[in-house]
Amino acid sequence: MALPAAFLSRMECLLGTEYPAFLQAMQAERAFGLRLNPLKAKRFSQTLAARFGLRPVPWSREGYYYDPATRPGRHPYYEAGLYYIQEPSAMAVGDFADPQPGMHVLDLCAAPGGKTTHLAGRMLGQGILVANEIHPGRAKILSQSVERAGITNCMVTNETPQRLAERLPEYFDCIVVDAPCSGEGMFRKDEVAIAEWTSETPVKCAARQDEILDCAVRMLRPGGRLVYSTCTFAPEEDEGSVQRLIDRCPEMEVAAVPGDPCFEPGHPEWTPKGSTALTHTFRLFPHRLHGEGHFVAVLQRKGDGRIREVAPACTLPGQKIPGEYQAFAAENLAVQYENFTLRGDQLWALPAGMPDDDGLRVLRQGLQLGTRKKGRFEPSHALALALRPDDVRRAIDFPAESSEIVRYLKGETLPVQAENGWTLVCTDGYALGWGKVSNGVLKNHYPKGLRWK
């Protein structure tokens, strides 16, 4: 599909002598990337490198380019959450945010989950991560991404930024706003973005970005870090959004942080009354690096930037641990959880300090342990993906390239020589899901909605 004429005319005006190189890059093949999950794949694996033709992404320590012919999204390692398929330029956002374990972190516009899983990997299961998505369907996809990655300290919400700001003022140490935008940076990988673009789109998106950023500032504690990003080239959505924010909110300032040498400094001259501080923002152009178009700015709220201490874990007042779960855990688990809450028949283990979710639309809160049923407890798929083989009494492992793993992912039963009971099914040492062994047969409990066809 041809690029919009008005878009090309504007980019030629902005880029001048660099425009031919930009245009050539927009017509070239796009980059393909994946990001390793520190919660699962703690070390770079030569096996992974050989299997998918991995090459490092310069600006992200967890990021790698892959050979698209290897199809890593159609591999058991993907189902086990070892990595997330993510466009390489988008990885820069998580690296600039770089949240530390113990922080309170918000991904305000989080679906489909690339930046959320990146943030969670840096937090190493410590602290509170809230991932929000306003659109219900996309929020479900976000929740699935959190589950696959084995994240145990995340609340997934389906709320407006305004509602969250009312409930959580000055709560977060770090906020990521990957704002809805005109999507110009994705033109060479997404023909829908081209079809939906008009010359008025950037202006409409900029107004929405202002509203979202105002809500984000309300939720940021003094000294906190706000990382703003878009996947567009439009100045009114990039430098313009940052300039308008610091004009409206004098407590916010652009932070001077280092970036990769292939990142271009922001352009104050591309927006009315642009401050020189905008040179500390970053533009990622496809003719300057192997990735799509992106814009990133790191802002700081003035004040004390000390990280809060993590509250000790405890069982919530009035919450009794169901006997069905106690029996299941005693028989099957070698790891203990704390801070239980029961919502309906669903049992969850919450991280210490999780904010009150009463009245919020919440899809996921901490780790879903499973479902209490009459006289028994059925463990969740989320619990399986958060476990390691040493965390359970019974586990069975099949090589990733084996027929058994393919059959398991298709939902088939398997003949096994194993002890009866709930069994964690693994591939090359990484959990995939549950099975239940009965008299030499592994009954399949891999979720029907995830099964390979």
XYZ file of C-alpha atoms in Angstrom:
453
model
C 0.000 0.000 0.000
C 1.334 3.442 -0.945
C 2.269 5.849 1.827
C -0.029 8.917 2.200
C 1.109 11.879 0.119
C 0.546 14.369 2.962
C 2.718 12.248 5.258
C 5.539 12.062 2.710
C 5.385 15.798 2.046
C 5.702 16.590 5.759
C 8.581 14.147 6.269
C 10.462 15.592 3.279
C 10.097 19.042 4.784
C 11.345 17.875 8.201
C 14.223 15.660 7.076
C 15.620 17.638 4.158
C 18.687 15.892 2.763
C 17.988 12.765 4.852
C 14.586 12.258 3.237
C 15.756 9.935 0.391
C 17.402 7.594 2.928
C 14.254 7.686 5.057
C 12.031 6.902 2.099
C 14.249 4.009 1.062
C 14.127 2.603 4.613
C 10.315 2.856 4.694
C 10.205 0.641 1.615
C 12.684 -1.922 2.969
C 11.943 -5.110 4.922
C 11.090 -4.489 8.561
C 13.022 -5.757 11.565
C 11.929 -8.760 13.638
C 12.757 -8.998 17.323
C 12.178 -10.949 20.503
C 13.046 -10.118 24.082
C 14.158 -12.744 26.579
C 12.187 -12.999 29.818
C 14.505 -12.773 32.868
C 11.815 -14.463 34.963
C 12.306 -17.601 32.862
C 15.407 -17.507 30.630
C 17.899 -16.069 33.069
C 20.889 -16.468 30.769
C 21.442 -16.028 27.077
C 21.240 -19.486 25.579
C 23.375 -20.612 22.678
C 20.584 -23.082 21.948
C 18.127 -20.214 21.501
C 20.645 -18.269 19.425
C 21.195 -21.172 17.064
C 17.510 -22.098 16.884
C 16.273 -18.619 15.926
C 19.346 -16.939 14.428
C 19.531 -14.395 17.244
C 21.607 -11.223 17.036
C 21.715 -8.617 19.857
C 19.606 -5.458 19.674
C 22.158 -2.767 20.626
C 19.920 -0.719 22.929
C 18.247 -3.504 24.925
C 20.141 -6.014 27.033
C 17.313 -8.554 26.743
C 16.577 -7.875 23.069
C 17.538 -9.855 19.968
C 16.792 -9.788 16.258
C 15.593 -13.118 14.920
C 15.335 -14.755 11.540
C 11.589 -14.631 10.656
C 11.875 -17.963 8.825
C 12.441 -19.664 12.207
C 8.950 -18.639 13.481
C 9.714 -18.337 17.215
C 6.073 -17.485 17.903
C 5.187 -21.036 16.849
C 7.506 -22.838 19.232
C 7.040 -24.471 22.670
C 9.499 -21.976 24.171
C 7.076 -19.167 23.316
C 4.212 -20.978 25.052
C 6.488 -21.438 28.082
C 7.080 -17.675 28.232
C 10.835 -17.709 27.634
C 10.561 -14.665 25.402
C 8.156 -12.083 24.044
C 7.921 -11.218 20.344
C 8.509 -7.455 20.251
C 9.477 -4.900 17.635
C 13.113 -3.902 18.383
C 12.608 -0.122 18.591
C 9.796 -0.596 21.105
C 12.248 -2.312 23.453
C 13.920 1.049 24.113
C 10.989 2.125 26.284
C 11.515 -0.574 28.920
C 15.244 0.114 28.962
C 14.701 3.837 29.594
C 12.152 3.067 32.330
C 14.476 0.474 33.927
C 12.337 -0.081 37.060
C 14.109 -1.580 40.048
C 12.856 -4.426 42.250
C 10.539 -3.095 44.957
C 9.167 -0.156 42.998
C 5.522 0.674 42.315
C 5.258 0.752 38.513
C 2.408 1.553 36.100
C 2.074 0.735 32.410
C -0.864 2.989 31.628
C -1.617 2.013 27.998
C -0.356 -1.533 28.242
C -1.886 -3.867 25.617
C -0.769 -6.167 24.122
C 1.821 -6.509 26.888
C 5.279 -6.008 25.393
C 6.280 -3.173 27.684
C 4.511 -4.685 30.702
C 6.463 -7.927 30.410
C 9.680 -5.928 29.918
C 9.042 -3.930 33.087
C 8.164 -7.088 35.022
C 11.405 -8.740 33.962
C 13.410 -5.836 35.381
C 11.439 -5.942 38.650
C 12.226 -9.649 39.230
C 8.923 -10.313 40.992
C 9.461 -7.636 43.668
C 7.236 -4.579 44.060
C 3.884 -3.747 42.461
C 3.189 -3.567 38.730
C -0.157 -2.253 37.469
C -0.869 -2.821 33.770
C -3.895 -0.957 32.437
C -5.734 -1.099 29.128
C -8.910 0.846 28.431
C -10.253 -1.447 25.662
C -11.781 -4.686 27.091
C -10.725 -6.991 24.262
C -7.148 -5.749 24.305
C -7.100 -5.952 28.105
C -7.756 -9.711 27.827
C -4.799 -10.085 25.455
C -2.680 -8.112 27.953
C -3.765 -10.448 30.758
C -2.745 -13.480 28.691
C 0.694 -11.947 28.080
C 1.161 -11.431 31.818
C 0.136 -15.027 32.486
C 2.466 -16.507 29.847
C 5.427 -14.565 31.235
C 4.924 -16.046 34.708
C 4.460 -12.635 36.347
C 3.219 -12.868 39.946
C 3.243 -9.223 41.116
C 0.970 -7.603 38.514
C -2.568 -6.221 38.634
C -4.204 -5.991 35.184
C -6.949 -3.371 35.023
C -9.453 -2.318 32.374
C -9.971 1.309 33.360
C -9.789 4.866 32.071
C -6.690 6.843 33.051
C -8.987 9.276 34.852
C -10.417 6.551 37.114
C -6.973 5.252 37.991
C -5.736 8.762 38.758
C -8.638 9.272 41.167
C -7.835 6.034 42.995
C -4.021 6.074 42.979
C -2.707 9.633 43.392
C 1.093 9.875 43.765
C 1.311 6.092 44.095
C 3.879 5.141 41.436
C 7.665 5.454 41.326
C 7.749 4.824 37.572
C 5.056 5.238 34.911
C 5.220 4.243 31.257
C 2.836 5.937 28.826
C 3.113 4.301 25.410
C 0.401 6.558 24.116
C -2.198 5.803 21.450
C -0.887 7.621 18.391
C -1.182 7.993 14.620
C 1.113 4.984 14.144
C 3.292 6.444 11.391
C 6.323 4.557 12.666
C 4.530 1.271 11.993
C 3.565 2.022 8.386
C 5.933 -0.507 6.838
C 4.634 -3.353 9.056
C 0.943 -2.434 9.341
C -1.152 -1.532 6.302
C -4.147 -0.840 8.574
C -2.249 2.079 10.112
C -1.750 3.514 6.616
C -5.411 3.052 5.685
C -6.646 4.770 8.892
C -4.255 7.734 8.716
C -5.380 11.195 7.619
C -3.658 14.565 7.894
C -5.937 15.320 10.886
C -5.031 12.146 12.786
C -1.922 13.522 14.564
C -3.820 16.528 15.922
C -6.618 14.333 17.297
C -4.126 11.927 18.848
C -2.161 14.784 20.431
C -5.252 16.007 22.282
C -5.855 12.535 23.682
C -2.199 12.210 24.665
C -2.445 15.444 26.681
C -5.346 14.020 28.696
C -3.534 10.744 29.369
C -0.314 12.475 30.406
C -2.152 14.751 32.834
C -3.573 11.651 34.535
C -0.125 10.053 34.631
C 1.399 13.070 36.374
C -1.279 12.867 39.077
C -0.267 9.272 39.796
C 3.501 9.919 39.860
C 5.125 10.440 43.231
C 7.653 13.268 43.710
C 10.988 12.139 42.314
C 9.282 9.567 40.109
C 10.092 8.837 36.470
C 7.634 9.112 33.580
C 8.607 7.523 30.256
C 6.506 8.772 27.355
C 6.650 7.058 23.976
C 4.878 6.894 20.647
C 5.372 4.970 17.426
C 4.866 8.011 15.228
C 6.978 10.692 13.547
C 4.432 13.525 13.975
C 6.045 16.396 15.951
C 2.748 17.438 17.568
C 2.539 13.960 19.141
C 6.217 13.718 20.057
C 8.198 16.828 21.039
C 4.933 18.752 21.011
C 3.284 16.512 23.621
C 6.335 16.771 25.885
C 6.511 20.556 25.526
C 2.828 20.999 26.310
C 3.204 18.759 29.357
C 6.082 20.710 30.900
C 4.219 23.949 30.123
C 1.136 22.697 31.987
C 3.013 20.978 34.808
C 6.013 22.987 36.076
C 6.808 20.154 38.498
C 7.814 18.012 35.510
C 11.152 18.282 33.716
C 12.827 16.432 30.866
C 15.586 14.214 32.223
C 18.963 14.233 30.478
C 19.625 10.501 30.114
C 22.024 8.728 27.746
C 20.697 6.905 24.698
C 22.130 4.642 22.044
C 24.331 6.474 19.487
C 21.881 5.608 16.690
C 19.047 7.451 18.495
C 18.610 10.979 17.166
C 18.081 13.821 19.693
C 14.678 15.443 19.687
C 14.018 18.530 17.581
C 12.780 21.622 19.487
C 12.526 23.452 16.166
C 9.815 21.081 14.996
C 7.275 22.337 17.545
C 6.118 25.867 18.481
C 8.173 27.441 21.303
C 10.192 24.260 21.678
C 12.451 24.235 24.733
C 16.091 23.220 24.397
C 15.244 20.485 26.929
C 13.581 18.635 24.041
C 17.051 17.763 22.725
C 17.167 15.244 25.595
C 14.291 13.287 24.014
C 14.940 10.615 21.403
C 13.755 9.792 17.909
C 14.316 6.354 16.422
C 14.335 6.573 12.628
C 14.335 3.446 10.415
C 17.069 4.889 8.192
C 19.372 5.263 11.221
C 18.830 1.888 12.878
C 17.397 -1.573 12.289
C 13.906 -1.015 13.687
C 10.675 0.890 13.211
C 9.915 4.534 13.969
C 9.644 5.500 17.621
C 9.869 8.479 19.964
C 10.867 8.311 23.648
C 11.123 10.956 26.355
C 12.102 10.484 30.001
C 10.597 13.009 32.409
C 11.139 13.430 36.131
C 8.812 14.852 38.743
C 10.724 17.211 41.001
C 11.122 15.999 44.566
C 12.558 13.199 46.680
C 13.261 10.159 44.526
C 13.854 7.552 47.234
C 12.314 4.117 46.569
C 9.750 3.090 49.162
C 10.365 0.034 51.294
C 8.459 -3.131 50.397
C 5.777 -3.992 52.952
C 6.006 -7.469 54.499
C 3.686 -10.127 53.127
C 0.744 -11.233 55.221
C -2.600 -12.979 54.815
C -5.367 -10.437 54.219
C -7.611 -9.795 57.235
C -10.615 -12.086 57.310
C -9.321 -14.311 54.510
C -9.035 -17.972 55.410
C -6.977 -20.295 53.276
C -9.429 -22.794 51.735
C -8.937 -26.337 52.941
C -9.107 -27.596 49.360
C -6.060 -25.519 48.480
C -4.201 -26.560 51.628
C -4.675 -30.213 50.694
C -3.602 -29.574 47.083
C -0.499 -27.634 48.156
C 0.556 -30.249 50.686
C 0.331 -33.002 48.091
C 1.693 -31.186 45.033
C 3.737 -28.060 45.802
C 7.204 -27.584 47.233
C 6.816 -23.795 47.355
C 4.649 -21.658 49.652
C 2.533 -18.611 48.854
C 1.208 -15.881 51.143
C -1.310 -13.035 51.143
C -4.282 -15.027 49.864
C -7.570 -13.614 48.694
C -10.623 -15.505 47.468
C -12.827 -13.881 44.825
C -15.778 -16.129 44.185
C -14.235 -19.560 43.687
C -10.912 -18.127 42.445
C -7.963 -18.137 44.846
C -5.201 -15.573 44.322
C -1.830 -14.903 45.954
C -1.240 -11.154 46.075
C 2.110 -9.376 46.332
C 2.593 -7.373 49.517
C 1.301 -3.819 49.187
C -1.123 -4.457 46.305
C -3.482 -1.441 46.107
C -7.135 -1.793 46.976
C -8.984 -2.826 43.806
C -12.512 -2.372 45.148
C -14.637 -0.748 42.430
C -12.012 -1.138 39.703
C -12.383 -3.427 36.694
C -9.662 -5.965 37.403
C -8.795 -8.928 35.182
C -5.802 -10.219 37.116
C -4.407 -9.502 40.566
C -1.150 -11.149 41.503
C -0.963 -14.878 40.874
C -4.107 -16.879 40.180
C -3.577 -20.117 42.085
C -6.667 -21.918 40.874
C -10.335 -22.700 41.432
C -11.970 -24.117 44.512
C -14.439 -26.802 43.515
C -16.597 -29.133 45.565
C -14.208 -31.203 47.600
C -11.142 -30.406 45.496
C -8.881 -27.681 44.133
C -7.981 -27.292 40.455
C -4.725 -25.425 39.798
C -4.643 -22.639 37.215
C -2.569 -22.413 34.061
C -1.092 -19.202 35.503
C 0.236 -21.148 38.484
C 1.900 -23.681 36.181
C 3.664 -20.963 34.194
C 4.931 -19.318 37.387
C 6.498 -22.556 38.647
C 9.793 -24.335 38.057
C 10.243 -28.103 38.138
C 11.800 -27.890 41.632
C 8.669 -26.115 42.919
C 6.432 -29.184 42.536
C 6.367 -32.767 43.809
C 5.878 -34.225 40.328
C 7.129 -32.937 36.988
C 7.676 -34.543 33.614
C 9.941 -33.088 30.937
C 9.965 -33.548 27.164
C 12.390 -32.017 24.636
C 11.002 -29.005 22.769
C 11.374 -30.763 19.428
C 9.671 -33.970 20.592
C 6.366 -35.341 19.325
C 5.150 -35.545 22.939
C 5.342 -31.776 23.375
C 3.462 -31.167 20.139
C 0.794 -33.644 21.208
C 0.553 -31.996 24.621
C 0.122 -28.534 23.086
C -2.636 -29.965 20.887
C -4.504 -31.179 23.974
C -3.913 -34.914 23.559
C -3.451 -37.477 26.321
C -0.034 -39.134 26.588
C 1.137 -42.530 27.813
C 3.703 -42.030 30.603
C 5.462 -43.976 33.297
C 4.927 -41.687 36.259
C 3.334 -41.445 39.684
C -0.389 -40.664 39.792
C -1.428 -37.067 40.518
C -1.109 -33.504 39.322
C 2.060 -33.178 37.239
C 3.847 -30.114 35.863
C 4.515 -30.674 32.163
C 7.814 -29.060 31.114
C 9.929 -28.690 28.014
C 13.704 -28.531 28.425
C 13.211 -27.536 32.060
C 10.556 -24.835 31.484
C 6.944 -25.233 32.620
C 4.220 -25.410 29.963
C 1.122 -26.420 31.905
C -0.597 -29.089 33.973
C -1.384 -32.703 33.368
C -2.860 -35.301 35.703
C -1.432 -38.802 35.660
C -3.766 -41.730 36.241
C -2.617 -45.325 35.720
C 0.040 -44.579 33.126
C -1.949 -41.934 31.218
C -1.278 -38.183 31.372
C -4.643 -36.455 31.111
C -4.188 -33.117 29.395
C -5.069 -29.881 31.231
C -3.565 -27.458 28.725
C -6.215 -24.684 28.227
C -8.471 -25.338 25.245
C -8.200 -21.767 24.003
C -4.397 -22.048 23.743
C -4.137 -25.443 22.082
C -2.311 -25.784 18.796
C -4.417 -26.722 15.802
